[in-house]
Every structure is written in structure tokens, then in C-alpha cells.
XYZ file of C-alpha atoms in Angstrom:
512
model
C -18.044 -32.769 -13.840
C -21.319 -32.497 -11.556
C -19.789 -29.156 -10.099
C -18.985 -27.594 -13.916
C -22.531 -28.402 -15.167
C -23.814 -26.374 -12.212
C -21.227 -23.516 -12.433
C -22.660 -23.598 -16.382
C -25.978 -23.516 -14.986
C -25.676 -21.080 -12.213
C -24.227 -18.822 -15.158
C -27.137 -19.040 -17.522
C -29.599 -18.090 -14.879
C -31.269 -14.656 -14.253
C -29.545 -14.898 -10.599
C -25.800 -13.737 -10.603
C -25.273 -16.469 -7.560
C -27.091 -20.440 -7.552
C -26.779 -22.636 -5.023
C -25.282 -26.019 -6.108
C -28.335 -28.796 -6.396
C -30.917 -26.272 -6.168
C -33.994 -27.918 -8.039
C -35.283 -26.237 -11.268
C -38.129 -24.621 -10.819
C -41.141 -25.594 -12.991
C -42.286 -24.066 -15.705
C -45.734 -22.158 -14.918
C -48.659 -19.930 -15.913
C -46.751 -16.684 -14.517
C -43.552 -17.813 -16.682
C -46.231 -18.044 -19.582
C -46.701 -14.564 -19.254
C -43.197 -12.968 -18.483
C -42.866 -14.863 -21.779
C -45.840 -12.979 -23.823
C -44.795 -10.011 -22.006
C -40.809 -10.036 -23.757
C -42.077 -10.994 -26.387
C -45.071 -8.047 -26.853
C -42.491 -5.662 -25.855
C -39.823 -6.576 -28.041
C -41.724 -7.017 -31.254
C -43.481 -3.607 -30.454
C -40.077 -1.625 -29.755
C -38.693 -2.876 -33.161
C -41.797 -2.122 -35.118
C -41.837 1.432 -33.402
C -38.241 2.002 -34.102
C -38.463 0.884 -37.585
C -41.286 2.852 -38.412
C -39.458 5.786 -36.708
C -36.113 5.394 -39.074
C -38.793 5.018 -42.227
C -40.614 8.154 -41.721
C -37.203 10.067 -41.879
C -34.210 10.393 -44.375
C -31.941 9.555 -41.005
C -30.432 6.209 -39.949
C -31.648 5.162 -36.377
C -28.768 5.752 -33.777
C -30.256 3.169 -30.915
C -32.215 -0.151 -31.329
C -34.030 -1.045 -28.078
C -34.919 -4.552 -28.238
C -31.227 -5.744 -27.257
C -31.636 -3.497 -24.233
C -35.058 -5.685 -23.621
C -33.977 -8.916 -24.445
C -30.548 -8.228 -22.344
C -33.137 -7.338 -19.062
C -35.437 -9.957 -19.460
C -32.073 -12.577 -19.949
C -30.545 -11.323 -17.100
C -33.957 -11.306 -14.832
C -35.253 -14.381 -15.540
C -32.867 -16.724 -17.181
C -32.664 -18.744 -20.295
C -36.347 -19.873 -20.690
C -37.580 -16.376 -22.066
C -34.895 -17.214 -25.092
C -37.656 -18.329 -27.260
C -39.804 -15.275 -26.484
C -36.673 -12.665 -28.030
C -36.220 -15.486 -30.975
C -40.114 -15.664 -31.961
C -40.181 -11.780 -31.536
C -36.646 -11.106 -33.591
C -38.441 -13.285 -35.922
C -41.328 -11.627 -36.350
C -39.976 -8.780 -36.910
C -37.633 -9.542 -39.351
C -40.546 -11.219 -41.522
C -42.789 -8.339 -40.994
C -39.941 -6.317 -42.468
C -40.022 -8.382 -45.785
C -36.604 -9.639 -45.115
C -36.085 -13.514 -46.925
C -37.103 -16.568 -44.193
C -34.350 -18.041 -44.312
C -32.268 -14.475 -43.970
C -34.995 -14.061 -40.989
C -34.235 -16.741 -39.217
C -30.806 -16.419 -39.173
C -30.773 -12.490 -38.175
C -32.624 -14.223 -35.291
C -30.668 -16.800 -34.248
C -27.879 -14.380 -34.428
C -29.619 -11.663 -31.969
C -30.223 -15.115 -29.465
C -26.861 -15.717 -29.464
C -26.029 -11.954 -28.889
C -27.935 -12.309 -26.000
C -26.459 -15.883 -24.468
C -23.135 -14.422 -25.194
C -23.444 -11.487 -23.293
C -25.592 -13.152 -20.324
C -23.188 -15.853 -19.872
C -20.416 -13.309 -19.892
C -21.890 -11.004 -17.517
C -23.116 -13.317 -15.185
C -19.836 -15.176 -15.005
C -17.641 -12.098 -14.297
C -19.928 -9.102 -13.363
C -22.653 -10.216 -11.003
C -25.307 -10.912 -13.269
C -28.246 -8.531 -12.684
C -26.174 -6.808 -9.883
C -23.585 -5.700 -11.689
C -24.644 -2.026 -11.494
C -23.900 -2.138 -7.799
C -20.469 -2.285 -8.224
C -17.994 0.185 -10.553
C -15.846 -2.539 -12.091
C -18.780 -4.586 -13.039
C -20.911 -1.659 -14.552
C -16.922 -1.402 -16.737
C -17.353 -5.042 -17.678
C -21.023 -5.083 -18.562
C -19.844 -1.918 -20.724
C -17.341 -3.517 -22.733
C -18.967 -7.506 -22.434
C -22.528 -6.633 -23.627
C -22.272 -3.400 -25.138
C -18.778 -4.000 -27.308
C -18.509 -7.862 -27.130
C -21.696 -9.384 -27.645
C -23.166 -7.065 -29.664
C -20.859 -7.991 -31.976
C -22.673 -11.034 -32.801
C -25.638 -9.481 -34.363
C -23.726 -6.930 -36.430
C -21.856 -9.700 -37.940
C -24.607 -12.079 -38.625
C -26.948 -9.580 -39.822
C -24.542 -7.741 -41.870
C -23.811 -11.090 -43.416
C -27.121 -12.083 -44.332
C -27.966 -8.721 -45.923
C -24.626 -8.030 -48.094
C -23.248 -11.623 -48.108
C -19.187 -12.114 -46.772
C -18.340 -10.636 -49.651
C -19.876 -6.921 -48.960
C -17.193 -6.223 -45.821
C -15.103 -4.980 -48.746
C -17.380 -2.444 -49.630
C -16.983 1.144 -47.857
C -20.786 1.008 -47.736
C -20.906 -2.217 -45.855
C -18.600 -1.177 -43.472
C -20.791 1.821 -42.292
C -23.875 -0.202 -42.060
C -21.792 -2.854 -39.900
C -20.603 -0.031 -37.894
C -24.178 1.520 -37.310
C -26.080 -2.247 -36.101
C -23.440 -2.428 -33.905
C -23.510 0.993 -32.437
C -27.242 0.856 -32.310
C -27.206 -2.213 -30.707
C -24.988 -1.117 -28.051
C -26.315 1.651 -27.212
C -29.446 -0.424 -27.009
C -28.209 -2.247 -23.802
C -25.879 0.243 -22.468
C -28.791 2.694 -21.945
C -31.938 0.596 -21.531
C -30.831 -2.710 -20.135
C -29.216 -0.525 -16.799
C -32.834 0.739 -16.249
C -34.922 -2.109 -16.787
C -33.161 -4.360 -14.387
C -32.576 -1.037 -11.691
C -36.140 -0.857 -12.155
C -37.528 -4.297 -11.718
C -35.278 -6.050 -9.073
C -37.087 -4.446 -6.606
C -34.049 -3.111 -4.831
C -34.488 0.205 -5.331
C -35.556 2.688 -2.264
C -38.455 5.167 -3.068
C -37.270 8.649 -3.288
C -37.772 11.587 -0.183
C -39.892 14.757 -1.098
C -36.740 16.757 -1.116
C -34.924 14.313 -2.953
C -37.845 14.211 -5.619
C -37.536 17.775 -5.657
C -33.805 17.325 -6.648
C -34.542 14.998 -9.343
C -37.065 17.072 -10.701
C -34.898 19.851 -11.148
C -32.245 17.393 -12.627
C -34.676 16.167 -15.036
C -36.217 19.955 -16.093
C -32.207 20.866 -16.326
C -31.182 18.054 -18.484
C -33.925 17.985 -21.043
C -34.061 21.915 -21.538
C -29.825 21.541 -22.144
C -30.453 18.422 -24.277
C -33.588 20.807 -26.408
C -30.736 23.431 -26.779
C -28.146 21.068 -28.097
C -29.807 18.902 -30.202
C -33.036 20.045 -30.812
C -34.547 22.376 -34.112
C -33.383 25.513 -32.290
C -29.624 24.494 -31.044
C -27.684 27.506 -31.215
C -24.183 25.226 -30.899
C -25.740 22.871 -33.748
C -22.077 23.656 -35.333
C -20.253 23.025 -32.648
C -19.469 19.120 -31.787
C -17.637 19.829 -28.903
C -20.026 21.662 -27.015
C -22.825 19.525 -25.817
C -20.492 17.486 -23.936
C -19.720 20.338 -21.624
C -22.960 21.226 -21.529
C -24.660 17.553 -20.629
C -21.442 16.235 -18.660
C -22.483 18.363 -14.948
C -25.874 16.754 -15.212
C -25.068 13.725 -15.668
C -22.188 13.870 -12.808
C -25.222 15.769 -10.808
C -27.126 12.530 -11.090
C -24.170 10.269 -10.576
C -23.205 11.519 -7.289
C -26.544 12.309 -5.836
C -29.064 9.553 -6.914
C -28.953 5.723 -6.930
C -27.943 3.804 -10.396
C -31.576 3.866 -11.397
C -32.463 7.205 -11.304
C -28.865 8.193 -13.095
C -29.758 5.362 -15.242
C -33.041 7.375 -16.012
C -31.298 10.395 -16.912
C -28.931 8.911 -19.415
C -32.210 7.501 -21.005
C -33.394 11.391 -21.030
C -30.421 12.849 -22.574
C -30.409 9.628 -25.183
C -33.932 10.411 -26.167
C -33.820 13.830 -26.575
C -30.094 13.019 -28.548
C -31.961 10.168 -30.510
C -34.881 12.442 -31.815
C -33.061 15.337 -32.912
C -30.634 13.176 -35.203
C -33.482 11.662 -36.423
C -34.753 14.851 -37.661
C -31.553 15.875 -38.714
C -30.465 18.580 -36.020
C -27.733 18.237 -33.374
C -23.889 18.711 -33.926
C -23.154 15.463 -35.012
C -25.164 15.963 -38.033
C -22.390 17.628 -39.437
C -20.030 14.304 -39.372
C -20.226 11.653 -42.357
C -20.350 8.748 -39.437
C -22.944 10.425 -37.417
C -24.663 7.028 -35.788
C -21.826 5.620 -34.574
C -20.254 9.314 -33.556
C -23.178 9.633 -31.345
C -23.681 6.240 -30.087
C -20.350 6.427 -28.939
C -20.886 9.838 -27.477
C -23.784 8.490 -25.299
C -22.005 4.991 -24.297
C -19.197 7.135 -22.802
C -21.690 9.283 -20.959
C -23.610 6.277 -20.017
C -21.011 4.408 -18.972
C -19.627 7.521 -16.746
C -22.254 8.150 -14.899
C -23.346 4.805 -13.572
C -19.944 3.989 -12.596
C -20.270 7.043 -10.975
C -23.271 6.329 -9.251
C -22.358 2.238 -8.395
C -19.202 4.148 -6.747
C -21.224 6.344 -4.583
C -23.828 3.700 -3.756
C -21.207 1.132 -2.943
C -19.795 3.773 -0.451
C -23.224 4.662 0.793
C -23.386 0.559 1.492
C -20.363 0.744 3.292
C -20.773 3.382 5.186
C -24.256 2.645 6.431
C -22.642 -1.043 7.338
C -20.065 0.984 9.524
C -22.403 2.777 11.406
C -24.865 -0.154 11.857
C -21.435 -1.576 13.459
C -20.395 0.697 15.145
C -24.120 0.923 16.843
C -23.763 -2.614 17.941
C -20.768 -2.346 19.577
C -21.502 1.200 21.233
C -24.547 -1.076 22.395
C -22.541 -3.991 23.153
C -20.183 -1.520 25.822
C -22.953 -0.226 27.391
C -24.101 -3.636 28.276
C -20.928 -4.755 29.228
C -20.361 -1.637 31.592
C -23.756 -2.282 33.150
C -22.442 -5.940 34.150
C -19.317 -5.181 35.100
C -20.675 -2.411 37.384
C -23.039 -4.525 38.495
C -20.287 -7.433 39.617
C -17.783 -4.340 40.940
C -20.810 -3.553 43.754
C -21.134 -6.670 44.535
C -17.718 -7.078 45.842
C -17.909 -4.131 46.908
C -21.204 -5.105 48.991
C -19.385 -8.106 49.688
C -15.998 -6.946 51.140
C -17.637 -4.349 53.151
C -20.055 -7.191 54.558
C -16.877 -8.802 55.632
C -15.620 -5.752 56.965
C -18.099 -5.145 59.086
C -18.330 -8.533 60.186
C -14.856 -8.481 61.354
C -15.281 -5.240 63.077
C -17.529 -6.587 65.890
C -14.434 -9.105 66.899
C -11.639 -7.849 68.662
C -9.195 -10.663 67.604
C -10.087 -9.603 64.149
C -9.211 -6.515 65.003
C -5.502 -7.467 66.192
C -5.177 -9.570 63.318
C -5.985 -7.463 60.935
C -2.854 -4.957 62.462
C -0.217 -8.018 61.727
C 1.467 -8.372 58.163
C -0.172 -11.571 57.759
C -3.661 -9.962 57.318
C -2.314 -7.107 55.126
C -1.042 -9.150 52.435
C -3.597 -10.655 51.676
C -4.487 -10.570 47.606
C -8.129 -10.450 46.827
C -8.501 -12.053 43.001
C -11.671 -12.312 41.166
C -12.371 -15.336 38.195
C -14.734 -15.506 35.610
C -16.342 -19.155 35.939
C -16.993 -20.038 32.578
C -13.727 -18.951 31.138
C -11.492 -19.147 33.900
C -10.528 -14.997 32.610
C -8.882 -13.294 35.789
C -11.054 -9.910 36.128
C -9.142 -8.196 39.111
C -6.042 -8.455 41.143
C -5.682 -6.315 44.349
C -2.061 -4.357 44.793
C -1.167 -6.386 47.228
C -0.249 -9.336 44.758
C 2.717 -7.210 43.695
C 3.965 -7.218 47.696
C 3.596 -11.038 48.176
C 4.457 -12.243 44.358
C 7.267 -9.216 44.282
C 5.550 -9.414 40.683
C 3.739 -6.136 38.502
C 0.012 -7.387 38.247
C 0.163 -6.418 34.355
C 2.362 -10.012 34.062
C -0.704 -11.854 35.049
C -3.141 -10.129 32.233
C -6.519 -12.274 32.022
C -4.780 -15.229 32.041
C -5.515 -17.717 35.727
C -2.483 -19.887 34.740
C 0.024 -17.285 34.381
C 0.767 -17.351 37.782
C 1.718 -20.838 38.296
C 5.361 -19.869 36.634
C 5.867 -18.511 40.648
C 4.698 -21.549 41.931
C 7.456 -23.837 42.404
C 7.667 -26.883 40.563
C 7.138 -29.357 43.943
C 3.486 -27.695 44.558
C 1.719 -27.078 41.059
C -0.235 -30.066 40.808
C -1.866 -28.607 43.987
C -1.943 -25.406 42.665
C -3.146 -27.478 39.167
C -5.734 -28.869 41.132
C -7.135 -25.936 42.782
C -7.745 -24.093 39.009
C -9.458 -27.165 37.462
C -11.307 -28.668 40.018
C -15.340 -27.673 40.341
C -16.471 -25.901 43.423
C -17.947 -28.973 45.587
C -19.750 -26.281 48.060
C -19.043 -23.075 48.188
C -15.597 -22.784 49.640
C -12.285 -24.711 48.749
C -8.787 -23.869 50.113
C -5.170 -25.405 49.049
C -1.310 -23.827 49.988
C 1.364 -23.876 47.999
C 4.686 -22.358 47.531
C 5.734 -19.792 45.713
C 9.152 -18.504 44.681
C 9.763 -14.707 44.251
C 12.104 -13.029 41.527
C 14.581 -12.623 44.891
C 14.829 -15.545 45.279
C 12.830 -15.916 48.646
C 10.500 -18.799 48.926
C 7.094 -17.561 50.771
C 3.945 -19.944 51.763
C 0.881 -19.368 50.737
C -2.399 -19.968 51.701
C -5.549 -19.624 48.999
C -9.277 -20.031 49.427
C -12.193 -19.878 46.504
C -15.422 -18.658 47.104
C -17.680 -19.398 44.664
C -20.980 -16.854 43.651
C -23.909 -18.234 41.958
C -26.609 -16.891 39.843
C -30.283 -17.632 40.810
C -29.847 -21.280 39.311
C -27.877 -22.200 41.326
C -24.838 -22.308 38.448
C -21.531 -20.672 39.429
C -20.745 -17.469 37.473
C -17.913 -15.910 39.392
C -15.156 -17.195 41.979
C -13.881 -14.924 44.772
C -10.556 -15.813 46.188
C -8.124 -14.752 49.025
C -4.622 -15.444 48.747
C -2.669 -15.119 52.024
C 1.096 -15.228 52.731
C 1.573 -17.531 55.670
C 5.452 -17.966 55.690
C 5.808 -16.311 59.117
C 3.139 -19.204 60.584
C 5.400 -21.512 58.787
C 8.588 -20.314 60.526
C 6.657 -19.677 63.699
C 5.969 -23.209 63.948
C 2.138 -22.793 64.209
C 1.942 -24.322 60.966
C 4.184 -27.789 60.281
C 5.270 -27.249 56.629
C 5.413 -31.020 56.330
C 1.647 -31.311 56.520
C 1.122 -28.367 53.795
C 3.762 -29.845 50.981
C 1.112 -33.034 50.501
C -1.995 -30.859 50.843
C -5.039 -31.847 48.284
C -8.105 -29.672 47.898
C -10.410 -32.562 48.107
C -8.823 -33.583 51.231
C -8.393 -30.552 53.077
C -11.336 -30.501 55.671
C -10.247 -33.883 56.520
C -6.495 -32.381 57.614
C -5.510 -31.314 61.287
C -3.422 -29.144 60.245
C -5.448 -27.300 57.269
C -8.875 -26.803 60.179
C -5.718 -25.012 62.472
C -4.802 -23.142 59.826
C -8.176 -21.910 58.279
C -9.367 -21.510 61.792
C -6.956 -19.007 62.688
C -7.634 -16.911 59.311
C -11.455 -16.920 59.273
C -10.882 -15.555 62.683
């Protein structure tokens, strides 16, 4: 129950995302005036609007203060719900319309407005739903068809009673509040929250060039198709064509606010000249809701158009800020693992050299023992083999790519008698800086070879090991030789093995 009341809560709110138990935020002086400030502006719109629609023998085509009242909702929440009710009041009553018919219209415009907030912040993102293509679709068809609804009804109700829906006459004054209304939202509401979220990224000199141009484009195609001297004022068809590349112009090229600007542009211009009786849909007995349906269309095209390009210009800035990190990342990593390949470089010719001065090193390093030796290399921290020398495959009779990264992989060789030696050597931690263990290992022949393994471990300044360097040698000639008693190798321990006869003979004769 907890968890509904603050899913209801969360949707109610002018964010399209609350965090569970978040604490309501008290009521203040800057509230106080986001409230006079809906308020002024609705009241004023309406009384502008309606003074428009008196002065001419036209019907109005769009009513702003749903557009308003839909912004501030969606901005800051349920508390400026009394603001758009005192203002819908007010202007209602200044209109000489009966108190108790006033404060009904009201509450029905309130409800308008809950209805669509709660709708659109419970399945299009709330105040970002112009971000996305789908939800600019469902704040189309939620706000401007659904909710809007609301106030047609109600305020058709008060005016010609339930009984005037019969009446042709009703109908078309039904049809025209709710047209108005939507268009109303569809067209202002887009622009208001585009343009007060804060979201938006100021505009280049070439790109306010572009707009410009848009703009200039737009207004002198919307003067020639609904304005006094519209030479297609008898064509209905024709100021789509005309308006539609401009609007796809600022669709594909601009963010959702500026498109959202010039669907406000083509609107007004569209707007004024049917007030003063000139455009093509002048000609049709429905013209309010013929062209309030003509600009929701257009509306609705072009910022799902431009949500669609923004959303890609999201993604695709996201990619490359990726793709940055991990060109970064490699570069890094090649710098260390260059860094670790010259050190064993520096390290293995260091040994090179130091065997060079000896001239049993020298005659050692001619016999087989000495030349299969494997040189492997460990990560410390996650025990990740980083190299293998060729001679592995000689000794293992193995490919190397069997092993891959993984340091366990090659106890499958081992046989079963000597891996919790070979166990042992993997898991234990480096007491010095040496440790050495033998085991035996069983090729895919068949042959059984000895084996003799030392660690070296490498430190960073801290003293804490970061890499182990180890030398695997086979030894099974030694064995058979006799130089080595295979009886004191099978119950070798690491931990033990300075403290064996047979393991100093051993190591003697190969750090020699």
C-alpha cells in the first residue's frame, strides 16, 4: 500500500521519476510566486483570446491557457492547481457566465489538467516526454485527444444543458472547445516545458543563421497561404505542401524546442488569418476543428520528428564518448603491457648475460635439459597467465592456445598423485622471493616426464607482488640418470623444500 501511494505520488508530480520516501518539499515564498505567475498568465491569455474572438465574426481555432496550465502541471506539480482553478474562474466570471456555471467550467478545466498530467506522467515521461518519439505520440493522443475531453464535455454541458448534444449546433460548439483546447497543449505546452527545463543547448552562429532562414521561410509561406493576399486561398490542399518541408526542415535539423517554435509560427500566422476570415479552410462549414486538426497533425509530425533525431543525436554522442574511453583505456593498457614485456626482456637478458661469464653455464645450456625450459609469466592479483614460451608445447606435447589465461588449466597434465603439490605451488603466497616444487606430468603420448618449477616473484615499489616469473624445467633425464632419487621428489612440499637434500642438489645444479 506504502509503495502505491508513492507510485500515485511520484505520478502527480512535475518530475516524470520520484524517488520512494523522498520528503515533500515545503511550501515557500518562490512557490508563492510560480503560483501568481500561472495564474497572471493564464487569466491574461484567456482575456486576450476572448477579446480576440469578440472583435471578429470568426470562432477562435486555439485556446492557450490549457497549453499553460498543462506546462506549469507538468513543471511543478499539483500545488499550482489552485492557481489554473482561481484563474479559469476568473475568467469565466469576468465573461458574465452564471457562478455556479463558473465554477463548474472550472473545476472541469482542473480536472482536464489532472487527467492529462497523471496520464502523461505515468506512461510518457512526464515533462520529458518530448525526448522520446513514442512519448511525444502519447502526449498527442493523452493530453491533446483524451483529456481535453474533459473540458469540452463539462463546459458544453453547463452552457446547453445534456439535453443540447442533440442539437446540430451543440455538436459544433463541442467539437470547436475541444479542438481549441487541443491545439492549446499540442502547440504551446511542447514549448513552454522545451523552454523552461533548462535542458536546452544555446544555438551556434551558423546554426542561428539556419533558424533564421527557417523562421523568414516559414512565416512568408504561412503570409501566402493564409494571409489577406493568399493566392491558393481556394485551394485546401495546398498549404500542406507548402508548410510540410519547413516543418520537416526544422524537425531534422533543430532540437524539439526550436521545431516546437516553428509549429507555434505557422499556428499563429494560421490562427490570425482565420480569424480574419482568409486561409483555405475558410471555405469549409467546420473550419475550427478542420484547422485544428490540420495543425495537431503538423505538430505532432514534426516533434516526433525532431525527439527521433535528438534521441539519435543522444545515442550517438554516447557511442563516441564510449568508444573514446576505451580507445583511451587500450592505450593505457598497451603502455603497461609494454612496459612489463621490457622488463622481462631486461630481465632475461640480465640472466643471459649472467650466465655467459660461466663456462658450466655454458655447457649446460648446450644439453636438452636447459632447452626445454618454459618461461611463464602470472598476473598476481588474478592469477591470469600473460605468456607462455614455445617451448611448453615440446615438454607438455600440448598447443599453448589450450592453456588460454587460465593458471589451472594445466593441472589436467599433472597426474593425479602430484596436484596437491602442484595445488600448493598456485595458491600459496610468495614467502621471499623464490619458491620451487616438481611434479609429474603426463603427456597426450602417454610418456610420463618430471618436472621441475620455480616462481619468482616481482614487486612494485611497496613492496606488494604484482607479477610472478616462473621457469618450468623437464628433469626426467636427471630422474633416469639417477642424479635425482624420484622417491624424494613424489613427497616434495613447497614450504619444505629448502629444508630437502635432495631439492638444494637439484636447484643447485640448475641455478648453475
Amino acid at each position: 500500500m506504502q509503495a502505491n501511494r508513492v507510485d500515485m505520488r511520484a505520478s502527480l508530480s512535475s518530475e516524470s521519476k520520484v524517488e520512494q520516501g523522498q520528503p515533500t518539499v515545503p511550501f515557500s515564498s518562490r512557490d508563492l510566486g510560480v503560483l501568481i505567475l500561472v495564474f497572471l498568465a493564464y487569466f491574461l491569455s484567456a482575456r486576450f483570446e476572448l477579446r480576440l474572438i469578440h472583435s471578429q465574426t470568426s470562432m477562435g481555432v486555439i485556446w492557450l491557457p490549457p497549453g499553460i496550465a498543462f506546462a506549469a502541471f507538468l513543471l511543478k506539480g499539483n500545488r499550482v492547481l489552485p492557481a489554473i482553478y482561481l484563474a479559469s474562474l476568473c475568467v469565466e466570471l469576468t465573461s458574465f457566465v452564471p457562478s455556479i456555471g463558473a465554477l463548474t467550467i472550472a473545476g472541469g478545466n482542473v480536472a482536464e489538467v489532472m487527467l492529462g498530467g497523471y496520464l502523461v506522467n505515468r506512461y510518457a515521461e512526464g515533462a520529458n516526454a518530448f525526448s522520446r518519439p513514442v512519448n511525444v505520440l502519447r502526449f498527442s493522443v493523452m493530453a491533446g485527444a483524451l483529456a481535453t475531453l474533459v473540458s469540452a464535455v463539462v463546459g458544453t454541458t453547463v452552457v446547453w444543458g445534456p439535453a443540447g448534444f442533440s442539437q446540430p449546433k451543440t455538436l459544433t460548439i463541442f467539437a470547436a472547445w475541444w479542438a481549441g483546447h487541443a491545439l492549446g497543449v499540442l502547440v504551446l505546452t511542447p514549448f513552454l516545458i522545451l523552454l523552461l527545463n533548462g535542458k536546452h543547448q544555446p544555438l551556434h552562429l551558423s546554426e542561428l543563421l539556419e533558424m533564421s532562414a527557417l523562421l523568414v521561410g516559414l512565416s512568408v509561406v504561412s503570409v501566402v497561404s493564409f494571409g489577406p493576399a493568399g493566392v491558393f486561398s481556394d485551394r485546401v490542399d495546398t498549404p500542406l505542401f507548402l508548410c510540410v518541408p519547413f516543418l520537416v526542415w526544422a524537425g531534422i535539423r533543430f532540437c524539439p524546442l526550436e521545431a516546437a517554435g516553428a509549429c507555434m509560427v505557422l499556428c499563429g500566422f494560421a490562427t490570425w488569418g482565420s480569424l480574419h476570415g482568409y486561409g483555405p479552410f475558410i471555405t469549409t462549414t467546420a473550419m475550427p476543428l478542420s484547422l485544428a486538426a490540420y495543425l495537431c497533425v503538423a505538430t505532432t509530425m514534426t516533434l516526433t520528428g525532431a525527439a527521433t533525431v535528438a534521441n539519435q543525436r543522444e545515442l550517438s554522442e554516447k557511442l563516441l564518448e564510449t568508444l573514446y574511453r576505451l580507445e583511451k583505456t587500450k592505450d593505457v593498457e598497451i603502455t603497461r603491457l609494454s612496459s612489463e614485456i621490457d622488463f622481462l626482456r631486461d630481465e632475461l637478458i640480465r640472466r643471459v648475460h649472467a650466465k655467459s661469464h660461466s663456462r658450466r653455464n655454458q655447457q649446460i645450456t648446450q644439453q636438452p635439459f636447459e632447452s626445454n625450459e618454459v618461461i611463464w609469466f602470472l598476473e598476481a592479483e588474478t592469477e591470469n597467465i600473460l605468456y607462455v614460451s614455445p617451448a611448453y608445447e615440446a615438454v607438455w606435447g600440448r598447443p599453448r592456445e589450450e592453456l588460454g589465461c587460465d593458471v589451472h588449466a594445466w593441472l589436467d597434465a599433472v597426474i593425479p598423485e602430484d596436484r596437491e603439490c602442484a595445488i600448493q605451488f598456485i595458491g600459496q603466497e610468495f614467502p621471499g622471493d623464490r619458491v620451487e616444487t616438481s611434479y609429474r606430468i603426463r603427456r597426450p603420448d602417454g610418456a610420463i616426464r618430471w618436472i621441475f618449477d620455480r616462481g619468482f616473484v616481482i614487486r612494485d615499489p611497496a613492496g606488494r607482488p604484482i607479477r610472478y616469473l616462473g621457469l618450468a624445467s623437464d628433469i626426467t633425464e636427471l630422474v633416469q640418470q639417477g642424479e635425482v632419487v624420484p622417491a624424494q621428489l613424489e613427497h616434495r612440499s613447497p614450504k619444505t623444500l629448502d629444508h630437502e637434500a635432495a631439492s638444494d642438489n637439484l636447484s643447485r645444479r640448475i641455478k648453475e
